[in-house]
CSV table of C-alpha atoms in Angstrom, one decimal:
chain,number,residue,atom,x,y,z
A,128,UNK,CA,33.4,-2.3,0.1
A,129,UNK,CA,33.0,-2.8,3.8
A,130,UNK,CA,33.9,-1.0,7.1
A,131,UNK,CA,35.5,-3.1,9.8
A,132,UNK,CA,35.9,-2.7,13.5
A,133,UNK,CA,38.2,-4.9,15.7
A,134,UNK,CA,36.3,-6.8,18.4
A,135,UNK,CA,38.5,-8.8,20.8
A,136,UNK,CA,40.8,-11.2,18.9
A,137,UNK,CA,39.0,-11.0,15.5
A,138,UNK,CA,37.8,-8.4,13.0
A,139,UNK,CA,34.1,-7.9,12.9
A,140,UNK,CA,32.6,-6.9,9.6
A,141,UNK,CA,29.9,-4.3,10.2
A,142,UNK,CA,26.6,-5.3,8.5
A,143,UNK,CA,24.1,-3.0,10.1
A,144,UNK,CA,20.5,-3.0,8.9
A,145,UNK,CA,20.6,0.8,8.3
A,146,UNK,CA,23.4,0.5,5.8
A,147,UNK,CA,24.4,-2.8,4.3
A,148,UNK,CA,21.0,-4.5,4.4
A,149,UNK,CA,19.3,-1.6,2.6
A,150,UNK,CA,18.5,-1.9,-1.1
A,151,UNK,CA,20.9,-0.5,-3.7
A,152,UNK,CA,24.2,-1.0,-1.9
A,153,UNK,CA,25.9,-2.6,-4.9
A,154,UNK,CA,28.5,-0.2,-6.3
A,155,UNK,CA,28.5,-0.2,-10.1
A,156,UNK,CA,29.6,3.4,-10.8
A,157,UNK,CA,32.9,4.4,-12.3
A,158,UNK,CA,35.8,5.1,-9.9
A,159,UNK,CA,36.7,8.3,-11.8
A,160,UNK,CA,34.9,10.3,-9.2
A,161,UNK,CA,33.6,9.9,-5.6
A,162,UNK,CA,30.2,11.2,-6.6
A,163,UNK,CA,28.8,7.7,-6.5
A,164,UNK,CA,25.5,6.9,-4.8
A,165,UNK,CA,26.8,4.0,-2.7
A,166,UNK,CA,30.0,5.7,-1.7
A,167,UNK,CA,28.1,8.9,-0.7
A,168,UNK,CA,25.9,6.7,1.4
A,169,UNK,CA,28.9,5.0,3.0
A,170,UNK,CA,30.6,8.3,3.7
A,171,UNK,CA,27.5,9.7,5.4
A,172,UNK,CA,27.3,6.5,7.5
A,173,UNK,CA,31.0,7.0,8.6
A,174,UNK,CA,30.4,10.6,9.5
A,175,UNK,CA,27.4,9.8,11.6
A,176,UNK,CA,29.4,7.1,13.4
A,177,UNK,CA,32.7,8.9,13.7
A,178,UNK,CA,35.6,6.8,15.2
A,179,UNK,CA,33.3,3.7,15.3
A,180,UNK,CA,34.9,2.0,12.3
A,181,UNK,CA,38.6,1.4,11.6
A,182,UNK,CA,38.7,0.3,7.9
A,183,UNK,CA,37.2,0.9,4.5
A,184,UNK,CA,38.1,-2.2,2.5
A,185,UNK,CA,38.1,-2.6,-1.3
A,186,UNK,CA,39.7,-5.1,-3.7
A,187,UNK,CA,42.3,-2.8,-5.4
A,188,UNK,CA,43.2,0.8,-5.3
A,189,UNK,CA,41.8,1.4,-8.8
A,190,UNK,CA,38.4,0.4,-7.3
A,191,UNK,CA,38.8,3.1,-4.7
A,192,UNK,CA,39.6,5.9,-7.1
A,193,UNK,CA,41.0,6.5,-10.6
A,194,UNK,CA,41.8,10.1,-9.8
A,195,UNK,CA,45.0,10.7,-7.9
A,196,UNK,CA,44.2,14.1,-6.3
A,197,UNK,CA,40.7,13.0,-5.4
A,198,UNK,CA,42.0,9.8,-3.8
A,199,UNK,CA,44.5,11.6,-1.6
A,200,UNK,CA,41.7,14.0,-0.5
A,201,UNK,CA,39.4,11.2,0.4
A,202,UNK,CA,42.1,9.3,2.3
A,203,UNK,CA,42.6,12.4,4.4
A,204,UNK,CA,38.8,12.8,5.0
A,205,UNK,CA,38.6,9.1,6.1
A,206,UNK,CA,41.7,9.6,8.4
A,207,UNK,CA,39.9,12.5,10.1
A,208,UNK,CA,37.0,10.1,10.8
A,209,UNK,CA,39.3,7.6,12.3
A,210,UNK,CA,39.1,5.3,9.3
A,211,UNK,CA,41.9,3.8,7.2
A,212,UNK,CA,41.4,3.1,3.5
A,213,UNK,CA,43.0,-0.3,2.6
A,214,UNK,CA,43.1,-2.5,-0.5
A,215,UNK,CA,42.6,-6.3,0.1
A,216,UNK,CA,44.8,-7.4,-2.8
A,217,UNK,CA,47.3,-4.5,-2.6
A,218,UNK,CA,47.7,-3.9,1.2
A,219,UNK,CA,49.9,-1.1,2.3
A,220,UNK,CA,51.1,-0.1,5.7
A,221,UNK,CA,51.1,3.7,5.3
A,222,UNK,CA,53.0,4.1,8.6
A,223,UNK,CA,56.0,3.0,6.7
A,224,UNK,CA,57.2,6.0,4.7
A,225,UNK,CA,58.5,4.0,1.7
A,226,UNK,CA,55.0,2.5,1.2
A,227,UNK,CA,53.7,6.0,0.2
A,228,UNK,CA,55.7,5.6,-3.0
A,229,UNK,CA,53.8,2.4,-3.8
A,230,UNK,CA,50.5,4.2,-2.9
A,231,UNK,CA,51.4,6.9,-5.4
A,232,UNK,CA,52.0,4.3,-8.1
A,233,UNK,CA,48.8,2.4,-7.3
A,234,UNK,CA,46.8,5.6,-7.5
A,235,UNK,CA,48.5,7.1,-10.6
A,236,UNK,CA,48.5,3.9,-12.7
A,237,UNK,CA,44.7,3.7,-13.2
A,238,UNK,CA,44.5,7.5,-13.9
A,239,UNK,CA,47.2,7.2,-16.6
A,240,UNK,CA,45.3,4.2,-18.0
A,241,UNK,CA,42.1,6.3,-18.1
A,242,UNK,CA,43.8,9.2,-19.8
A,243,UNK,CA,45.4,7.0,-22.4
A,244,UNK,CA,42.0,5.3,-23.1
A,245,UNK,CA,40.4,8.7,-23.5
A,246,UNK,CA,43.1,9.9,-25.9
A,247,UNK,CA,42.6,6.7,-28.0
A,248,UNK,CA,38.9,7.3,-28.1
A,249,UNK,CA,39.3,10.9,-29.2
A,250,UNK,CA,41.8,10.0,-31.9
A,251,UNK,CA,39.6,7.2,-33.1
A,252,UNK,CA,36.6,9.5,-33.3
A,253,UNK,CA,38.6,12.1,-35.2
A,254,UNK,CA,40.0,9.6,-37.6
A,255,UNK,CA,36.4,8.4,-38.3
A,256,UNK,CA,35.2,12.0,-38.8
A,257,UNK,CA,38.1,12.8,-41.1
A,258,UNK,CA,37.1,9.8,-43.2
A,259,UNK,CA,33.6,11.2,-43.5
A,260,UNK,CA,32.0,8.7,-41.0
A,261,UNK,CA,29.5,9.6,-38.2
A,262,UNK,CA,30.6,7.3,-35.4
A,263,UNK,CA,28.5,9.1,-32.7
A,264,UNK,CA,24.7,8.8,-32.1
A,265,UNK,CA,22.8,9.3,-35.3
A,266,UNK,CA,21.0,12.7,-35.6
A,267,UNK,CA,17.2,13.0,-36.2
A,268,UNK,CA,16.2,11.4,-39.4
A,269,UNK,CA,19.2,8.9,-39.4
A,270,UNK,CA,20.0,5.6,-37.9
A,271,UNK,CA,23.3,4.0,-36.9
A,272,UNK,CA,24.5,1.0,-38.9
A,273,UNK,CA,27.7,-1.1,-38.9
A,274,UNK,CA,29.4,-2.5,-42.0
A,275,UNK,CA,31.1,-5.9,-42.3
A,276,UNK,CA,34.4,-4.5,-41.0
A,277,UNK,CA,32.7,-3.2,-37.8
A,278,UNK,CA,32.9,0.5,-38.9
A,279,UNK,CA,29.8,2.6,-38.1
A,280,UNK,CA,27.9,4.8,-40.5
A,281,UNK,CA,24.5,6.4,-40.7
A,282,UNK,CA,21.5,5.9,-43.1
A,283,UNK,CA,18.3,8.0,-43.5
A,284,UNK,CA,15.2,6.4,-42.0
A,285,UNK,CA,11.6,7.2,-42.8
A,286,UNK,CA,9.4,9.0,-42.0
A,287,UNK,CA,11.9,11.1,-39.9
A,288,UNK,CA,14.2,11.8,-42.9
A,289,UNK,CA,11.4,13.3,-45.0
A,290,UNK,CA,10.2,15.2,-42.0
A,291,UNK,CA,13.6,16.8,-41.5
A,292,UNK,CA,13.8,17.7,-45.2
A,293,UNK,CA,10.4,19.4,-44.9
A,294,UNK,CA,11.6,21.2,-41.7
A,295,UNK,CA,14.6,22.7,-43.5
A,296,UNK,CA,12.4,23.8,-46.4
A,297,UNK,CA,9.9,25.5,-44.0
A,298,UNK,CA,12.7,27.2,-42.1
A,299,UNK,CA,14.3,28.5,-45.3
A,300,UNK,CA,10.9,29.9,-46.4
A,301,UNK,CA,10.8,32.1,-43.2
A,302,UNK,CA,7.0,31.8,-42.9
A,303,UNK,CA,6.8,30.0,-39.6
A,304,UNK,CA,8.5,29.9,-36.2
A,305,UNK,CA,10.5,26.9,-35.2
A,306,UNK,CA,8.0,25.9,-32.6
A,307,UNK,CA,5.2,26.0,-35.1
A,308,UNK,CA,7.3,24.0,-37.6
A,309,UNK,CA,8.1,21.5,-34.9
A,310,UNK,CA,4.4,21.0,-34.0
A,311,UNK,CA,3.6,20.3,-37.6
A,312,UNK,CA,6.6,18.1,-38.1
A,313,UNK,CA,5.5,15.7,-35.3
A,314,UNK,CA,2.4,15.0,-37.4
A,315,UNK,CA,4.7,14.0,-40.3
A,316,UNK,CA,6.5,11.4,-38.2
A,317,UNK,CA,9.4,13.4,-36.6
A,318,UNK,CA,10.7,11.7,-33.5
A,319,UNK,CA,12.5,13.7,-30.7
A,320,UNK,CA,12.1,16.8,-28.6
A,321,UNK,CA,12.2,20.5,-29.5
A,322,UNK,CA,15.7,21.0,-28.0
A,323,UNK,CA,17.0,18.1,-30.2
A,324,UNK,CA,15.5,19.8,-33.2
A,325,UNK,CA,17.3,23.1,-32.4
A,326,UNK,CA,20.6,21.1,-32.3
A,327,UNK,CA,19.8,19.1,-35.4
A,328,UNK,CA,19.1,22.0,-37.7
A,329,UNK,CA,22.6,23.4,-37.0
A,330,UNK,CA,24.2,20.1,-38.0
A,331,UNK,CA,25.7,20.1,-41.5
A,332,UNK,CA,25.4,16.3,-41.6
A,333,UNK,CA,22.0,16.8,-43.3
A,334,UNK,CA,23.7,18.3,-46.4
A,335,UNK,CA,26.3,15.5,-46.6
A,336,UNK,CA,29.1,17.1,-44.4
A,337,UNK,CA,30.8,15.9,-41.3
A,338,UNK,CA,32.3,18.2,-38.7
A,339,UNK,CA,35.8,17.6,-37.5
A,340,UNK,CA,35.9,19.7,-34.2
A,341,UNK,CA,38.9,21.9,-33.3
A,342,UNK,CA,41.5,20.0,-31.4
A,343,UNK,CA,44.9,21.2,-30.2
A,344,UNK,CA,46.5,23.0,-33.2
A,345,UNK,CA,43.9,21.7,-35.7
A,346,UNK,CA,41.1,24.1,-36.6
A,347,UNK,CA,37.5,23.1,-37.0
A,348,UNK,CA,36.6,22.0,-40.5
A,349,UNK,CA,34.0,20.2,-42.6
A,350,UNK,CA,34.7,17.1,-44.7
A,351,UNK,CA,32.5,15.3,-47.2
A,352,UNK,CA,30.6,12.5,-45.5
A,353,UNK,CA,30.1,9.0,-46.9
A,354,UNK,CA,26.4,9.0,-45.9
A,355,UNK,CA,23.4,10.0,-48.0
A,356,UNK,CA,22.5,13.7,-47.5
A,357,UNK,CA,18.8,14.5,-46.9
A,358,UNK,CA,19.0,18.1,-48.2
A,359,UNK,CA,21.2,20.1,-50.6
A,360,UNK,CA,24.0,22.2,-49.3
A,361,UNK,CA,22.3,25.4,-50.6
A,362,UNK,CA,19.1,24.6,-48.6
A,363,UNK,CA,21.1,24.0,-45.5
A,364,UNK,CA,22.8,27.4,-45.6
A,365,UNK,CA,19.6,29.2,-46.5
A,366,UNK,CA,18.0,27.8,-43.4
A,367,UNK,CA,21.1,28.9,-41.3
A,368,UNK,CA,20.7,32.4,-42.6
A,369,UNK,CA,17.1,32.5,-41.5
A,370,UNK,CA,18.0,31.1,-38.1
A,371,UNK,CA,20.8,33.6,-37.6
A,372,UNK,CA,18.3,36.4,-38.4
A,373,UNK,CA,16.0,35.1,-35.8
A,374,UNK,CA,18.4,35.2,-32.9
A,375,UNK,CA,16.7,36.2,-29.7
A,376,UNK,CA,17.0,39.8,-28.8
A,377,UNK,CA,17.6,41.1,-25.2
A,378,UNK,CA,14.7,40.6,-22.8
A,379,UNK,CA,14.1,44.3,-22.5
A,380,UNK,CA,13.5,44.5,-26.2
A,381,UNK,CA,11.8,41.2,-26.7
A,382,UNK,CA,9.0,42.0,-24.2
A,383,UNK,CA,8.0,45.2,-26.1
A,384,UNK,CA,4.7,44.7,-27.8
A,385,UNK,CA,2.0,46.9,-29.2
A,386,UNK,CA,-0.9,46.5,-26.8
A,387,UNK,CA,-3.2,48.6,-24.7
A,388,UNK,CA,-2.0,49.4,-21.2
A,389,UNK,CA,-5.1,47.9,-19.6
A,390,UNK,CA,-4.0,44.5,-20.8
A,391,UNK,CA,-2.4,43.2,-17.5
A,392,UNK,CA,-0.5,40.3,-19.1
A,393,UNK,CA,0.8,42.2,-22.1
A,394,UNK,CA,4.2,40.8,-23.2
A,395,UNK,CA,3.3,37.3,-21.9
A,396,UNK,CA,0.2,36.3,-23.8
A,397,UNK,CA,1.0,34.5,-27.1
A,398,UNK,CA,-1.3,34.6,-30.1
A,399,UNK,CA,-2.0,30.9,-31.2
A,400,UNK,CA,-2.2,32.1,-34.8
A,401,UNK,CA,0.8,34.4,-35.3
A,402,UNK,CA,2.8,33.4,-32.2
A,403,UNK,CA,3.2,37.1,-31.2
């Protein structure tokens, strides 16, 4: 993408050291949005040099934007800076009223294509889930695999799988906090952060179930997965009951502790033994 300024009888392509010769000017981000590093840099350059450039050139309109409303807004912004947006392979003289219809087509077509692709992906993911397959990234304790037909599935991997089983057992016992269980689980081979663990222990995939999310008029439901469960269904729901009972209370109540008034940091110090 370049900006161009007429100079005499030819068009001069601006290649200023402050912009085009600086590192990282290769645009490799999706055109779904204008929040792209190189585009942001180019727009800032045009704003600093208002009315000093005539054109912003790109190969096709779908390289400019794949969102119709955003594209019209950006064209208006460029026009106020004295710059015309123009596609090299799909040139349009927008001073001709009829060409605005072609512009609308060029901008809408890629957005429709994106929407159709998105719908196909969603339908594909839901079909896989309804069949009991986990087509997304494998949760802690599992790894993604692909069968001979190219379909994805998950398998338990050690030592993380055993660590996750131990975690559910400890949660169900109710003897330790999640943070304490997490610290001990790291020594057993668990891989991943604490936030990932909080998400994982709510996932029924560990007891052999796959979640089919709510979509349009279809309600959320669980189906039997084709993968090997790490824990029993009973253990999973016992752990959920303990987690629900440990929901964080309001701050005003959570900071109330039994301690002497002279302790300046009461409510903030944590006991390394009992975590109170």
